[in-house]
Backbone as numpy.savetxt, mean C-alpha at the origin, in Angstrom:
# Nx Ny Nz CAx CAy CAz Cx Cy Cz
-1.52 27.50 -2.22 -1.82 26.29 -1.59 -1.37 25.30 -1.90
-0.65 25.17 -3.46 0.15 24.04 -3.79 1.31 23.95 -2.88
2.05 24.93 -2.46 3.29 24.99 -1.56 3.24 24.30 -0.41
1.99 25.06 0.28 1.43 24.50 1.51 1.48 22.76 1.30
0.76 22.42 0.52 0.27 21.03 0.37 1.77 20.34 0.24
2.83 20.79 -1.00 4.13 20.15 -0.90 4.84 20.15 0.34
4.88 21.20 1.46 5.46 21.21 2.41 4.78 20.18 3.26
3.93 19.92 3.62 2.92 19.06 4.10 3.39 17.45 3.94
3.42 17.65 2.26 3.98 16.24 2.00 5.52 15.66 2.33
6.11 17.04 2.35 7.52 16.73 2.79 7.61 16.29 4.20
6.80 16.80 5.04 6.81 16.37 6.33 6.55 14.95 6.68
5.40 14.56 5.69 4.96 13.20 5.84 6.41 12.09 5.60
6.66 12.77 4.55 7.98 11.88 3.83 9.15 11.76 4.77
9.46 12.95 5.59 10.36 13.00 6.56 10.09 12.36 8.08
8.95 11.92 8.08 8.52 11.39 9.55 8.45 9.92 9.39
8.62 9.53 8.24 8.61 7.74 7.78 9.95 7.40 8.46
11.14 7.76 8.14 12.46 7.21 8.58 12.30 7.17 10.51
11.98 8.30 10.48 11.89 8.79 12.12 10.98 7.82 12.89
10.02 7.55 12.27 8.55 6.61 13.09 9.37 5.33 13.02
10.22 4.63 11.90 10.71 3.37 11.81 11.89 3.04 12.04
12.53 4.11 12.80 14.15 3.97 13.16 13.98 3.35 14.49
14.05 1.93 14.47 13.75 1.01 15.79 15.17 0.26 15.79
15.96 0.32 16.78 17.28 -0.19 16.83 16.97 -1.62 16.31
18.59 -2.27 15.48 18.55 -3.47 14.91 18.76 -4.34 16.22
17.92 -5.57 15.97 17.98 -6.37 16.97 19.22 -7.41 17.41
19.58 -7.58 17.92 20.74 -8.71 18.35 20.36 -9.92 18.84
21.25 -10.95 18.74 20.86 -12.22 19.41 20.32 -11.94 20.91
21.28 -11.15 21.56 21.30 -10.85 22.88 19.39 -9.97 23.46
19.23 -9.06 22.02 18.06 -8.75 22.46 16.99 -9.31 22.18
16.87 -10.64 21.29 15.87 -11.04 21.02 14.56 -11.98 22.47
13.60 -11.53 22.53 13.21 -11.84 23.81 12.82 -13.46 23.44
12.90 -14.70 24.50 12.67 -15.61 24.07 11.23 -16.19 24.32
10.43 -15.42 25.01 9.04 -15.62 24.70 8.33 -14.10 24.23
7.11 -14.70 23.57 6.57 -13.21 23.35 6.26 -12.35 24.77
6.73 -11.12 24.48 6.27 -10.31 25.60 6.17 -8.75 25.45
5.24 -8.17 26.12 5.08 -6.95 25.81 6.11 -5.88 25.95
6.31 -5.16 25.11 7.60 -4.19 25.04 8.59 -5.00 24.08
8.54 -5.93 23.36 9.56 -6.35 22.71 9.86 -5.68 21.48
11.09 -5.94 20.85 11.42 -5.16 19.94 10.50 -5.41 18.36
10.47 -4.47 17.67 9.61 -4.79 16.57 10.65 -5.34 15.20
10.28 -6.80 15.16 11.06 -7.28 13.90 11.41 -6.40 12.43
12.40 -6.74 12.16 13.04 -6.15 11.13 12.16 -6.70 9.64
11.43 -7.86 9.73 10.39 -8.00 8.92 9.43 -7.08 8.81
8.80 -6.75 9.86 7.69 -5.70 10.00 8.10 -4.68 9.70
9.23 -4.17 9.92 9.87 -2.65 9.59 9.68 -2.45 8.07
10.18 -3.71 7.41 10.24 -3.54 6.06 8.67 -3.64 5.29
7.91 -4.40 6.10 6.37 -4.16 5.75 5.65 -2.73 5.92
6.40 -1.95 7.26 5.98 -0.69 7.00 6.29 0.04 6.11
7.57 0.00 5.59 7.77 0.98 4.51 7.32 0.48 3.07
6.72 -1.02 3.05 6.11 -1.13 2.04 4.59 -0.63 1.92
4.32 -0.43 3.20 2.84 -0.03 3.20 2.71 1.41 3.13
3.84 2.23 3.24 4.23 3.47 3.00 4.08 3.68 1.49
5.01 3.04 0.69 5.07 3.28 -0.78 3.80 2.54 -1.39
3.15 1.69 -0.66 1.94 1.07 -1.61 0.88 1.92 -1.63
0.54 2.61 -0.25 -0.47 3.56 -0.18 -0.12 4.83 -0.71
0.84 5.15 -1.35 0.76 6.41 -2.35 -0.02 6.10 -3.51
0.34 5.03 -3.85 -0.15 4.81 -5.13 -1.93 4.26 -4.95
-2.25 3.80 -3.80 -3.52 3.51 -3.86 -4.53 4.54 -3.24
-3.77 5.36 -2.43 -4.67 6.32 -2.16 -4.93 7.61 -3.16
-3.77 7.60 -3.73 -4.01 8.60 -5.19 -4.73 8.37 -6.26
-4.95 6.72 -6.47 -5.73 6.20 -7.52 -7.02 6.45 -7.06
-7.54 6.33 -5.51 -8.82 6.80 -5.28 -9.41 8.08 -5.47
-8.48 8.72 -4.59 -8.68 10.10 -4.80 -9.25 10.98 -5.95
-8.37 10.68 -6.95 -8.33 11.01 -8.38 -8.87 10.17 -9.17
-9.90 9.23 -8.78 -10.62 8.39 -9.68 -11.38 8.98 -10.57
-12.24 9.72 -10.20 -13.15 10.36 -11.16 -12.39 11.41 -12.15
-11.34 11.85 -11.70 -10.55 13.06 -12.60 -10.11 12.11 -13.53
-9.54 10.75 -13.10 -8.86 10.11 -14.24 -9.87 9.46 -15.04
-11.22 9.42 -14.60 -12.20 8.79 -15.58 -12.42 9.75 -16.49
-12.62 11.04 -16.26 -12.96 12.07 -17.26 -11.54 12.33 -17.90
-10.56 12.07 -17.76 -9.74 12.32 -18.45 -9.64 10.91 -19.44
-10.00 10.02 -19.14 -10.22 8.73 -20.09 -11.46 8.78 -21.20
-12.08 9.60 -20.93 -13.54 9.85 -21.65 -14.66 9.51 -21.07
-14.70 9.40 -19.94 -16.16 8.89 -19.04 -16.58 10.30 -18.61
-17.88 10.32 -18.33 -18.65 11.67 -18.02 -18.48 11.14 -16.43
-18.45 12.56 -15.47 -18.03 12.40 -14.00 -19.34 11.52 -13.25
-20.75 11.44 -13.80 -21.58 10.65 -12.96 -21.15 9.04 -13.35
-20.67 8.53 -14.45 -20.63 7.41 -15.03 -18.93 7.00 -14.02
-18.04 7.91 -14.29 -16.85 7.37 -13.39 -17.14 7.27 -11.62
-18.32 8.00 -11.32 -18.40 8.00 -9.97 -19.30 6.57 -9.68
-20.34 6.38 -10.53 -20.63 4.82 -10.33 -19.53 3.78 -10.47
-18.68 3.90 -11.53 -17.73 2.76 -11.53 -16.79 2.67 -10.19
-16.70 3.77 -9.80 -16.18 3.87 -8.22 -16.85 3.30 -7.19
-18.31 3.65 -7.10 -18.86 2.42 -6.27 -18.95 1.04 -6.57
-18.91 1.03 -7.75 -18.84 -0.65 -8.05 -17.59 -1.20 -7.76
-16.38 -0.43 -7.79 -15.41 -0.94 -7.69 -14.88 -1.18 -6.37
-15.25 -0.07 -5.32 -15.45 -0.23 -3.78 -15.97 -1.10 -3.51
-17.10 -1.68 -3.87 -17.88 -2.93 -3.76 -16.94 -4.08 -3.76
-16.55 -4.22 -4.98 -15.73 -5.18 -5.48 -14.51 -5.61 -4.17
-13.87 -4.17 -4.04 -12.40 -4.22 -3.20 -13.05 -4.61 -1.69
-14.45 -4.45 -1.27 -14.55 -4.99 -0.05 -14.70 -6.29 -0.12
-15.61 -6.72 -1.13 -15.70 -8.35 -1.36 -14.35 -9.07 -1.40
-13.21 -8.59 -2.31 -12.31 -8.83 -2.30 -11.37 -9.15 -0.82
-11.17 -8.02 0.12 -10.89 -8.23 1.42 -11.53 -9.30 2.13
-12.68 -9.30 2.00 -13.44 -10.53 2.72 -13.22 -11.71 2.45
-12.95 -12.16 1.09 -12.44 -13.39 0.51 -11.11 -13.49 1.19
-10.14 -12.86 0.79 -8.73 -12.99 1.26 -8.40 -12.98 2.63
-9.06 -12.06 3.56 -9.29 -12.84 4.85 -9.71 -13.95 5.41
-10.74 -14.43 4.65 -11.09 -15.78 5.13 -9.72 -16.75 4.59
-9.16 -16.73 3.42 -8.44 -17.71 2.99 -6.92 -17.37 3.73
-7.06 -16.13 3.99 -5.46 -15.93 5.02 -5.52 -16.66 6.20
-6.75 -16.81 7.06 -6.81 -17.34 8.12 -6.66 -18.69 8.05
-6.56 -19.48 6.80 -6.11 -21.08 6.57 -4.87 -20.95 6.65
-4.00 -20.24 6.00 -2.97 -20.19 5.81 -2.21 -18.78 5.75
-1.84 -18.22 6.92 -1.59 -17.04 7.73 0.10 -16.57 7.06
0.56 -18.00 7.36 2.23 -17.69 6.72 2.47 -16.92 5.32
1.16 -17.14 4.40 1.31 -16.64 3.28 0.84 -15.09 3.03
0.43 -14.46 4.33 -0.54 -13.14 3.95 0.33 -12.33 2.86
1.68 -11.99 3.19 2.37 -11.18 3.00 2.60 -11.74 1.26
2.99 -12.63 0.95 2.83 -13.18 -0.39 1.65 -12.98 -1.10
0.67 -13.20 -0.53 -0.60 -12.45 -1.30 -0.77 -11.28 -1.50
-0.46 -10.35 -0.40 -0.34 -8.88 -0.48 0.97 -8.27 -1.73
1.72 -9.28 -1.67 2.73 -8.71 -2.52 1.64 -9.02 -3.97
1.20 -10.03 -4.25 0.85 -10.46 -5.30 -0.44 -9.20 -5.65
-1.16 -8.90 -4.87 -2.15 -7.86 -5.11 -1.45 -6.59 -5.51
-0.35 -6.13 -4.94 0.29 -5.06 -5.21 0.50 -5.03 -6.62
1.10 -6.20 -7.03 1.73 -6.37 -8.31 0.59 -6.21 -9.30
-0.60 -6.65 -9.08 -1.75 -6.41 -9.81 -2.29 -4.98 -9.87
-2.18 -4.38 -8.58 -2.75 -3.20 -8.52 -1.79 -2.26 -9.48
-0.43 -2.44 -9.60 0.60 -1.35 -10.51 0.13 -1.80 -11.88
-0.29 -2.96 -12.11 -0.51 -3.10 -13.42 -1.81 -2.52 -13.86
-2.82 -2.46 -12.85 -4.12 -1.64 -13.16 -3.71 -0.04 -13.02
-2.87 0.38 -12.41 -2.34 1.86 -12.42 -1.50 1.91 -14.12
-1.12 1.18 -14.50 -0.65 1.28 -15.67 -1.45 1.20 -16.93
-2.53 0.64 -16.77 -3.92 -0.06 -17.54 -4.51 1.59 -17.51
-4.78 2.12 -16.06 -5.62 3.41 -16.47 -4.80 4.46 -17.21
-3.16 4.28 -16.92 -2.55 5.59 -17.54 -2.64 5.41 -19.16
-3.52 4.57 -19.68 -3.61 4.70 -21.06 -4.66 5.61 -21.44
-5.31 6.10 -20.37 -6.17 7.07 -20.49 -7.23 6.69 -21.83
-7.55 5.66 -21.67 -8.85 4.93 -22.91 -9.87 4.59 -21.90
-11.01 4.55 -22.29 -12.16 4.14 -21.46 -11.83 2.49 -21.23
-11.60 1.89 -22.24 -11.09 0.29 -21.94 -10.23 0.06 -20.89
-9.20 0.76 -21.08 -8.17 0.81 -20.12 -8.58 1.06 -18.80
-9.07 2.08 -18.71 -9.53 2.94 -17.19 -10.21 1.76 -16.57
-11.53 0.85 -17.49 -12.24 -0.09 -17.12 -11.52 -0.93 -16.24
-10.81 -1.77 -17.31 -9.73 -2.65 -16.95 -8.82 -2.59 -15.83
-8.36 -1.55 -15.67 -7.52 -0.88 -14.27 -8.37 -1.05 -13.16
-9.60 -0.46 -13.30 -10.17 -0.10 -12.23 -10.49 -1.53 -11.73
-10.81 -2.67 -12.32 -11.20 -3.67 -11.80 -9.89 -4.15 -10.90
-8.87 -4.20 -11.67 -7.15 -4.62 -10.82 -6.86 -3.79 -9.66
-7.37 -2.42 -9.62 -7.19 -1.71 -8.45 -7.96 -2.35 -7.44
-9.10 -2.37 -7.89 -10.03 -3.29 -6.79 -9.71 -4.25 -6.12
-9.42 -5.27 -7.06 -9.10 -6.53 -6.67 -7.23 -6.68 -5.93
-6.65 -5.24 -6.46 -5.30 -5.87 -6.04 -4.78 -4.45 -5.10
-4.76 -3.44 -5.44 -4.46 -2.14 -4.98 -5.16 -1.82 -4.03
-6.40 -2.04 -3.78 -6.99 -1.58 -2.95 -7.44 -2.63 -1.52
-7.00 -3.74 -2.03 -7.02 -5.06 -0.85 -6.04 -5.90 -0.16
-4.85 -5.19 -0.21 -3.84 -5.80 0.18 -3.58 -5.23 1.66
-4.03 -4.33 2.06 -3.78 -3.48 3.44 -3.97 -4.50 4.83
-5.27 -5.24 4.85 -5.54 -6.12 5.69 -4.51 -7.18 6.04
-4.16 -7.64 4.72 -3.30 -9.02 4.47 -2.01 -8.51 5.57
-1.52 -7.22 4.99 -0.14 -7.05 5.45 -0.27 -6.64 7.19
-1.31 -6.14 7.51 -1.47 -6.09 8.67 -1.45 -7.19 9.86
-2.43 -8.14 8.69 -2.34 -9.63 9.81 -0.80 -10.30 9.66
-0.13 -9.95 9.02 1.37 -10.51 8.56 2.17 -9.97 9.79
1.86 -8.53 9.84 2.64 -8.08 10.78 2.41 -8.33 12.25
0.92 -8.39 12.52 0.51 -8.81 13.91 0.96 -10.27 14.18
1.04 -11.08 13.03 1.40 -12.64 13.69 3.08 -12.61 13.66
3.51 -11.73 13.04 5.33 -11.74 13.12 5.73 -11.22 14.12
5.10 -10.36 14.83 5.50 -9.51 16.19 5.50 -10.23 17.50
6.46 -10.19 18.14 6.42 -10.65 19.44 5.49 -9.88 20.22
5.43 -8.56 20.17 4.52 -7.69 20.70 3.67 -7.07 19.65
2.41 -7.55 19.42 1.42 -7.29 18.36 1.18 -5.80 18.25
1.01 -5.21 19.53 0.80 -3.79 19.66 1.83 -2.88 18.87
3.03 -3.42 19.17 4.25 -2.35 18.48 4.11 -3.02 17.09
3.84 -4.08 16.70 3.96 -4.40 15.01 2.90 -3.62 14.48
1.61 -3.51 15.09 0.20 -2.66 14.61 0.79 -1.20 14.58
1.40 -0.94 15.15 1.96 0.77 15.38 2.93 1.06 14.20
3.73 0.22 14.07 4.81 0.03 12.89 4.13 -0.08 11.67
3.41 -0.99 11.40 2.59 -1.05 10.07 1.66 -0.07 9.79
0.86 0.39 10.83 -0.03 1.53 10.94 0.86 2.83 10.14
1.73 3.08 10.97 2.53 4.36 10.72 3.03 4.22 9.23
3.08 3.19 8.45 3.24 3.54 7.16 2.06 3.49 6.35
0.99 3.12 6.84 -0.38 3.02 6.00 -0.76 4.58 6.43
-0.64 5.44 7.31 -1.31 6.61 7.45 -0.30 7.55 6.79
1.21 7.29 6.63 2.05 8.55 6.25 1.68 8.12 4.42
1.81 7.14 4.05 1.34 6.69 2.55 0.15 7.50 2.32
-0.88 7.42 3.08 -2.08 7.85 2.93 -2.58 9.32 2.62
-1.44 10.06 3.77 -1.37 11.40 3.65 -0.55 11.71 2.30
0.49 11.09 2.24 1.28 11.60 0.98 0.77 11.34 -0.44
0.10 10.15 -0.48 -0.17 10.14 -1.64 -0.71 10.70 -2.70
-1.97 11.42 -2.22 -2.87 12.72 -3.07 -1.64 13.73 -3.27
-0.83 14.45 -2.18 -0.24 15.49 -2.51 1.04 15.00 -3.35
1.66 13.98 -3.30 2.57 13.55 -4.20 2.04 13.65 -5.88
0.90 12.91 -5.86 0.29 12.77 -6.96 -0.06 14.09 -7.60
-0.70 14.86 -6.77 -1.24 16.27 -7.14 0.02 17.24 -7.55
0.96 16.85 -6.83 2.64 17.72 -7.43 2.82 17.09 -8.40
2.93 16.02 -8.72 3.23 15.62 -10.05 2.52 15.72 -11.31
1.13 16.29 -11.04 0.34 16.37 -12.25 0.71 17.85 -12.53
1.13 18.61 -11.70 1.50 19.95 -12.11 2.75 20.41 -12.93
3.54 18.98 -13.05 4.81 18.93 -13.56 4.71 18.16 -14.89
3.94 16.84 -14.84 4.13 16.03 -16.01 2.83 15.29 -16.37
2.08 14.77 -17.32 1.05 14.79 -17.78 0.54 13.46 -16.89
-0.84 13.19 -16.94 -1.45 12.32 -15.98 -1.01 10.82 -15.95
-0.72 10.48 -17.58 -0.12 9.06 -17.47 1.07 8.95 -17.25
1.65 9.83 -17.19 3.30 9.72 -16.42 3.11 9.62 -14.97
2.34 10.48 -14.50 2.17 10.33 -13.18 1.59 8.95 -12.61
0.68 8.53 -13.12 0.07 7.09 -13.14 1.35 5.94 -13.23
2.03 6.23 -14.11 3.27 5.26 -14.31 4.40 5.31 -13.01
4.13 6.65 -12.40 5.13 6.72 -11.41 4.60 6.03 -10.07
3.49 6.25 -10.02 2.42 5.49 -9.13 2.54 3.94 -9.00
2.64 3.31 -10.36 2.77 2.23 -10.43 4.18 1.58 -10.08
5.28 2.53 -10.69 6.55 2.07 -10.32 6.84 2.28 -8.42
6.20 3.21 -8.04 6.18 2.75 -6.40 5.43 1.63 -5.99
4.43 1.54 -6.52 3.76 0.28 -6.18 4.63 -1.21 -6.19
5.26 -1.07 -7.51 6.42 -2.39 -7.48 7.28 -2.13 -6.51
8.00 -1.18 -6.16 8.89 -1.15 -5.04 8.59 -1.79 -3.77
6.94 -1.36 -3.67 6.20 -1.87 -2.41 6.21 -3.30 -2.42
6.19 -3.92 -3.27 5.76 -5.24 -3.49 7.39 -5.89 -3.47
8.15 -5.31 -3.75 9.51 -5.86 -3.67 10.02 -5.85 -2.02
9.76 -4.60 -1.57 10.17 -4.65 -0.14 9.32 -5.45 0.62
8.00 -5.66 0.43 7.17 -6.71 0.76 7.43 -7.83 0.86
8.10 -8.41 -0.35 9.02 -9.98 -0.45 9.93 -10.03 0.48
11.08 -8.94 0.29 11.93 -8.91 1.29 11.68 -9.27 2.71
10.64 -8.68 3.09 10.26 -8.82 4.24 9.57 -10.33 4.75
9.01 -10.56 3.76 8.42 -12.37 3.91 9.66 -13.04 4.06
10.33 -12.64 3.17 11.79 -13.92 3.48 12.37 -13.62 4.38
12.64 -12.34 5.09 13.37 -12.34 6.26 12.25 -12.86 7.50
11.05 -12.91 7.36 10.15 -13.69 8.40 10.49 -15.13 8.47
10.29 -15.49 7.14 10.49 -16.89 7.11 11.98 -17.48 7.63
13.27 -16.38 7.21 14.62 -17.11 7.96 14.35 -16.73 9.38
13.66 -15.81 10.10 13.29 -15.61 11.50 12.77 -17.01 12.28
11.85 -17.46 11.49 11.20 -18.54 11.89 11.95 -19.91 11.70
12.80 -19.85 10.73 13.64 -21.14 10.52 14.38 -21.49 11.80
């Protein structure tokens, strides 16, 4: 079964560059007005790649949350209750972030970057496999790692001449990363300790934040 899951994960990883391989726009190709069927901007394509890497860590940490809690010294019921609490906190964070994003929409990607970095710190905290580290890391995961997706989607929609194409690009990153995350993390657990696997997830999240920041800067240059 593990081999089958590894193959499935490989297919997901291989599908990402294919889904995102949109020809680079030239000045002649740039639409003068927002029009349906316009090319996906390079900034949005970068955000889609960031979503892919970010979702690997986000989904792995949520799927294996109770198992990580058990390795940190919590009972399964206690870890399950903490998962429910952090999920509620994540929903509240998304609501607050969304309300604030409506006031300053051009900063959505930057806020998403900050949340990714907070999530990376949370993954490092729970990688200590201590109760204190797990609880503190869970809070950071709730406000960071599990809360940036809506902001990045909003940035992609606002930054695309054709919002439908922009949404399709960013969602491809979300779904591919969401599918690959548990497979990648589970495969790592067969090779390295859980703390090391969580550190890898944190590293991928930092990579996602860096790519999202590059997309934000590219979008700002395109607007100038």
